[in-house]
């Protein structure tokens, strides 16, 4: 499948291109994994998004990161698998369905469990495609044939196996415990599903009278309604103020119940009055004190947040209504002392978005400590898993250390129903806290277990509650691969290679997976955990529904294309785990940063079009591998192979943002802006055919390499260009994503050459900038003088003089240096091998010198036959030859002048335009510096309006001087220097130095204008 023409269309259309290749990859199952495929396995399981959800920027960011890793490792020859899937999202679906029923005037109990679940499955069928189709629009290279859902048959089997196994191992139990209760969803929620929010509240002070009428104690609370369930007042046993009261009783206001005063070291004597009311059924700390002192636990709360019959006259009132009424009653009874404003933390349900209520309830729990300790052993002894960035290791470890038993039962209907069957025939047909039960994988197995215990007539009823969603998600890395069955997928792809996820669910999910995996598989579920940051809005704020500051990724995809959004999100990452800020104009629904990436796709597209239009219909394979002949060829190949090493190294170490930036700079700068411009003249019809062929080979091979390097980041545009460049047939199933990733040839990397070539680039850029500053017409040919005292720089400039003249539009170029260097001088190898070559040349010139000496001696022999005269001439001749050779052969500078005079054949009119001569007269010139090279451009009326230029320079000088004077005055003010922050003062000093330097440069330029 290729483009419709041999060359690319003039404009890049991301929308049709992206849709085309997404369909191609899916229809050809390009990314279907095979356990028998050669190569080291590399597997990532998707963090499953909620089936009811829609794509948000966090999904887009995370998916782009994972897909970059997967595509890279696939092209590196690894046997890759990216498992897609979704989570059933118990609370979200349940809440949504109950809202629907409420609008219809119904409840789930009126509808019945069976019909309620039918509705839920229908909702899943209708909405599941939303998130899946949105993921497909991102171009993710997942294996859709292995798509999983946490409630599908295979994963449900895994959940049953895990629950029964943990129960039989004594790690799951049922008991009464204080749980976080969400009145909105009417379900227990785990600690990690609680969001602690700081609120402005009140602290109410009450007097509880002693039962013997000898006085009272003062207590304070932020939840006055809970006093109806108080069963004690506690003081610190070391608090001398109250030691005499321990053991006495109080009369609880309103309820008139007698409660004891107890001593417990948990009480902070410095907080408040030092007396604490104890409500064991409604506070976790009070619950622990209640157990220590064997206090009664009185629950005053219904599951919907209203008060029950234990609340007396306040029965049926909502908890917050009851709060006001209880305070009013206490005030009327004269026991309200005072009310203080009080800022404190209130736990909110992450799902229900209401304050949770600590509630005494009978629930199912997992004993966390044995599983958490095993995960800690892997971390401490094997550094497994390894966190990137490493700083998250401590956060993960601290969480494992502090974990308490995990409440896994939820009072919902949508989810994995708890596989426990109650013998309700033993408790009057009702499930009570004391009803016996059996745990089994099926109803038939439950009957088989129950009959021997309770007889043939036993009546069984399955627990109506479902498991916490995180229970099934905790099994995700191995249940998606077939566990508990020993499948080929499980044998090949487990443990996973990496987990890519946000820091906000280390506690929700990562710890659950490591604990489950450690227990059931004896190993950690993944080698690496790459923790990424958040995508912040344009103001650097976290995106949230409540703030209304979210940015719809689909909107940006529709405007700029998928590749542009993906590349932006990755390129913005400044380091592993860092948050990124996305530029966004909400009035126009535009993003400057995503637009910049779209411009990058256009740059690549246009460069590819230029290359292909100059290949004369040949593919890179047909052109063959290049052998660099020119300076620019060797430079671009060195840069290309350097970037290959750089990109591989960055991705291998999760430096995806750095890799993306490096490719951007190489492709846009080195390849497009420089190399393509440098070779344009070699591609002309009248150019040397050998040079043209080498240029074509390098353009083709480097372009194909660029497409491979960039493919993991921008899969769609690179696929389209590669298919066209390599001329794949229409029925081909070949994909760029299955091609090998480039490997560097270190023999072609020449850092010295690259550094030297930078001088040429800098010189060209400086001349261009000077032309712009002087308002020289773009098409005008100019004269330029380059002056340097560095012999190496002189050689470089001479070797690259044609590049300078061509790209900077220089007609007459003069290079002035310390010695005469041939305009054809080579760089890099010449400079590197300078001493050995000089040695060989010196030996050669010695030989030549000896030849001349031999000739002189022969002449002397002839004269030698004349008595006396011969001896005299012999001595003189030998002396002259020795002097001549020493003066004209052994000194390089003199030797070059001697041979130039000896063999000079050109006339003055035939001298080349590039000359080595004395500096030009400094009148009417504009100058700049690159390295130690001074660039001087003589100005004349035919290239620039000198009067206009002078006015422009004078205006800039006035501005620089004004700024310098202002900064100088500011820094002369002792109050500013002494009182301003150090960074502000230093900033002013730096700005002054810059303004002063600019003023000096501008004055110098004005002096050069006659």
mmCIF file of C-alpha atoms in Angstrom, residues 677-815:
data_model
loop_
_atom_site.group_PDB
_atom_site.id
_atom_site.type_symbol
_atom_site.label_atom_id
_atom_site.label_comp_id
_atom_site.label_asym_id
_atom_site.label_seq_id
_atom_site.Cartn_x
_atom_site.Cartn_y
_atom_site.Cartn_z
ATOM 1 C CA UNK A 677 20.905 23.402 0.708
ATOM 2 C CA UNK A 678 24.573 22.423 0.364
ATOM 3 C CA UNK A 679 23.910 19.709 -2.235
ATOM 4 C CA UNK A 680 21.393 21.527 -4.417
ATOM 5 C CA UNK A 681 24.061 22.652 -6.874
ATOM 6 C CA UNK A 682 25.315 19.057 -7.162
ATOM 7 C CA UNK A 683 21.864 17.887 -8.242
ATOM 8 C CA UNK A 684 21.689 20.168 -11.282
ATOM 9 C CA UNK A 685 21.696 18.497 -14.757
ATOM 10 C CA UNK A 686 25.084 19.976 -15.618
ATOM 11 C CA UNK A 687 26.704 18.875 -12.337
ATOM 12 C CA UNK A 688 29.389 16.236 -12.195
ATOM 13 C CA UNK A 689 27.529 12.884 -12.523
ATOM 14 C CA UNK A 690 29.664 11.120 -9.924
ATOM 15 C CA UNK A 691 29.128 13.892 -7.383
ATOM 16 C CA UNK A 692 25.390 13.940 -8.185
ATOM 17 C CA UNK A 693 25.148 10.168 -7.639
ATOM 18 C CA UNK A 694 26.861 10.394 -4.240
ATOM 19 C CA UNK A 695 24.561 13.262 -3.213
ATOM 20 C CA UNK A 696 21.516 11.198 -4.245
ATOM 21 C CA UNK A 697 22.755 8.176 -2.312
ATOM 22 C CA UNK A 698 23.312 10.177 0.848
ATOM 23 C CA UNK A 699 20.013 12.029 0.588
ATOM 24 C CA UNK A 700 18.130 8.771 0.104
ATOM 25 C CA UNK A 701 19.899 6.748 2.780
ATOM 26 C CA UNK A 702 19.814 9.488 5.423
ATOM 27 C CA UNK A 703 16.159 10.254 4.679
ATOM 28 C CA UNK A 704 15.213 6.597 5.091
ATOM 29 C CA UNK A 705 17.198 6.480 8.324
ATOM 30 C CA UNK A 706 15.453 9.615 9.578
ATOM 31 C CA UNK A 707 12.050 8.026 8.913
ATOM 32 C CA UNK A 708 13.039 4.969 10.931
ATOM 33 C CA UNK A 709 14.424 7.025 13.800
ATOM 34 C CA UNK A 710 11.348 9.226 13.934
ATOM 35 C CA UNK A 711 8.758 6.479 13.395
ATOM 36 C CA UNK A 712 8.136 5.632 17.090
ATOM 37 C CA UNK A 713 7.302 9.287 17.715
ATOM 38 C CA UNK A 714 5.409 10.092 14.479
ATOM 39 C CA UNK A 715 4.189 6.795 13.061
ATOM 40 C CA UNK A 716 1.753 8.025 10.397
ATOM 41 C CA UNK A 717 3.730 10.557 8.365
ATOM 42 C CA UNK A 718 6.881 8.435 8.508
ATOM 43 C CA UNK A 719 4.951 5.394 7.236
ATOM 44 C CA UNK A 720 3.505 7.399 4.338
ATOM 45 C CA UNK A 721 6.865 8.818 3.256
ATOM 46 C CA UNK A 722 8.705 5.516 3.671
ATOM 47 C CA UNK A 723 6.158 3.598 1.606
ATOM 48 C CA UNK A 724 6.606 6.142 -1.202
ATOM 49 C CA UNK A 725 10.385 6.423 -0.892
ATOM 50 C CA UNK A 726 10.872 2.657 -1.037
ATOM 51 C CA UNK A 727 8.125 2.270 -3.702
ATOM 52 C CA UNK A 728 6.222 -0.506 -1.949
ATOM 53 C CA UNK A 729 3.670 -2.199 -4.236
ATOM 54 C CA UNK A 730 -0.018 -1.516 -3.694
ATOM 55 C CA UNK A 731 -0.697 -4.991 -2.274
ATOM 56 C CA UNK A 732 2.330 -4.999 0.018
ATOM 57 C CA UNK A 733 1.840 -5.722 3.713
ATOM 58 C CA UNK A 734 5.266 -4.334 4.557
ATOM 59 C CA UNK A 735 5.296 -1.636 7.211
ATOM 60 C CA UNK A 736 7.964 0.777 8.327
ATOM 61 C CA UNK A 737 7.162 -0.262 11.897
ATOM 62 C CA UNK A 738 8.561 -3.728 11.160
ATOM 63 C CA UNK A 739 11.854 -2.465 9.719
ATOM 64 C CA UNK A 740 15.054 -2.586 11.793
ATOM 65 C CA UNK A 741 15.879 0.477 13.824
ATOM 66 C CA UNK A 742 19.077 2.203 12.663
ATOM 67 C CA UNK A 743 22.385 1.143 14.191
ATOM 68 C CA UNK A 744 25.296 3.556 14.136
ATOM 69 C CA UNK A 745 28.531 2.962 12.231
ATOM 70 C CA UNK A 746 31.018 4.498 14.647
ATOM 71 C CA UNK A 747 33.687 4.544 11.925
ATOM 72 C CA UNK A 748 31.711 7.302 10.213
ATOM 73 C CA UNK A 749 31.494 9.468 13.326
ATOM 74 C CA UNK A 750 34.064 12.268 13.322
ATOM 75 C CA UNK A 751 33.573 14.726 16.202
ATOM 76 C CA UNK A 752 36.488 16.846 15.005
ATOM 77 C CA UNK A 753 34.939 17.202 11.580
ATOM 78 C CA UNK A 754 31.593 18.122 13.128
ATOM 79 C CA UNK A 755 33.184 20.784 15.304
ATOM 80 C CA UNK A 756 35.058 22.200 12.317
ATOM 81 C CA UNK A 757 31.980 22.216 10.141
ATOM 82 C CA UNK A 758 30.167 24.195 12.806
ATOM 83 C CA UNK A 759 32.588 27.034 12.049
ATOM 84 C CA UNK A 760 31.466 27.028 8.410
ATOM 85 C CA UNK A 761 27.817 26.977 9.451
ATOM 86 C CA UNK A 762 28.453 29.748 11.962
ATOM 87 C CA UNK A 763 30.245 31.822 9.324
ATOM 88 C CA UNK A 764 27.399 31.424 6.841
ATOM 89 C CA UNK A 765 24.848 32.253 9.523
ATOM 90 C CA UNK A 766 26.837 35.334 10.577
ATOM 91 C CA UNK A 767 27.055 36.627 7.003
ATOM 92 C CA UNK A 768 23.321 36.076 6.587
ATOM 93 C CA UNK A 769 22.610 37.925 9.837
ATOM 94 C CA UNK A 770 24.858 40.814 8.814
ATOM 95 C CA UNK A 771 23.103 41.023 5.465
ATOM 96 C CA UNK A 772 19.767 41.222 7.296
ATOM 97 C CA UNK A 773 21.059 43.870 9.719
ATOM 98 C CA UNK A 774 22.344 45.960 6.841
ATOM 99 C CA UNK A 775 19.115 45.455 4.849
ATOM 100 C CA UNK A 776 21.092 44.064 1.919
ATOM 101 C CA UNK A 777 18.767 42.878 -0.795
ATOM 102 C CA UNK A 778 18.254 39.082 -0.586
ATOM 103 C CA UNK A 779 19.368 38.443 -4.164
ATOM 104 C CA UNK A 780 22.358 40.779 -4.125
ATOM 105 C CA UNK A 781 25.822 39.262 -4.408
ATOM 106 C CA UNK A 782 28.276 40.758 -1.944
ATOM 107 C CA UNK A 783 31.947 40.918 -1.051
ATOM 108 C CA UNK A 784 33.015 39.429 2.272
ATOM 109 C CA UNK A 785 36.319 39.389 4.113
ATOM 110 C CA UNK A 786 37.102 36.676 6.678
ATOM 111 C CA UNK A 787 39.993 37.339 9.035
ATOM 112 C CA UNK A 788 41.488 34.917 11.548
ATOM 113 C CA UNK A 789 44.711 34.427 13.414
ATOM 114 C CA UNK A 790 44.039 30.726 13.903
ATOM 115 C CA UNK A 791 45.694 28.527 11.227
ATOM 116 C CA UNK A 792 43.186 25.697 11.741
ATOM 117 C CA UNK A 793 40.242 28.055 11.270
ATOM 118 C CA UNK A 794 41.957 29.397 8.165
ATOM 119 C CA UNK A 795 42.209 25.892 6.713
ATOM 120 C CA UNK A 796 38.547 25.186 7.499
ATOM 121 C CA UNK A 797 37.382 28.400 5.839
ATOM 122 C CA UNK A 798 39.469 27.730 2.761
ATOM 123 C CA UNK A 799 38.203 24.166 2.476
ATOM 124 C CA UNK A 800 34.579 25.297 2.762
ATOM 125 C CA UNK A 801 34.820 28.528 0.786
ATOM 126 C CA UNK A 802 32.470 27.246 -1.936
ATOM 127 C CA UNK A 803 29.786 26.521 0.703
ATOM 128 C CA UNK A 804 30.170 30.020 2.128
ATOM 129 C CA UNK A 805 29.922 31.657 -1.284
ATOM 130 C CA UNK A 806 26.966 29.526 -2.355
ATOM 131 C CA UNK A 807 24.755 29.760 0.745
ATOM 132 C CA UNK A 808 25.637 33.301 1.815
ATOM 133 C CA UNK A 809 25.536 34.738 -1.732
ATOM 134 C CA UNK A 810 29.140 35.956 -1.641
ATOM 135 C CA UNK A 811 30.652 36.804 -5.015
ATOM 136 C CA UNK A 812 34.089 37.954 -3.824
ATOM 137 C CA UNK A 813 35.443 36.167 -0.765
ATOM 138 C CA UNK A 814 38.753 37.128 0.854
ATOM 139 C CA UNK A 815 40.266 34.965 3.579
#
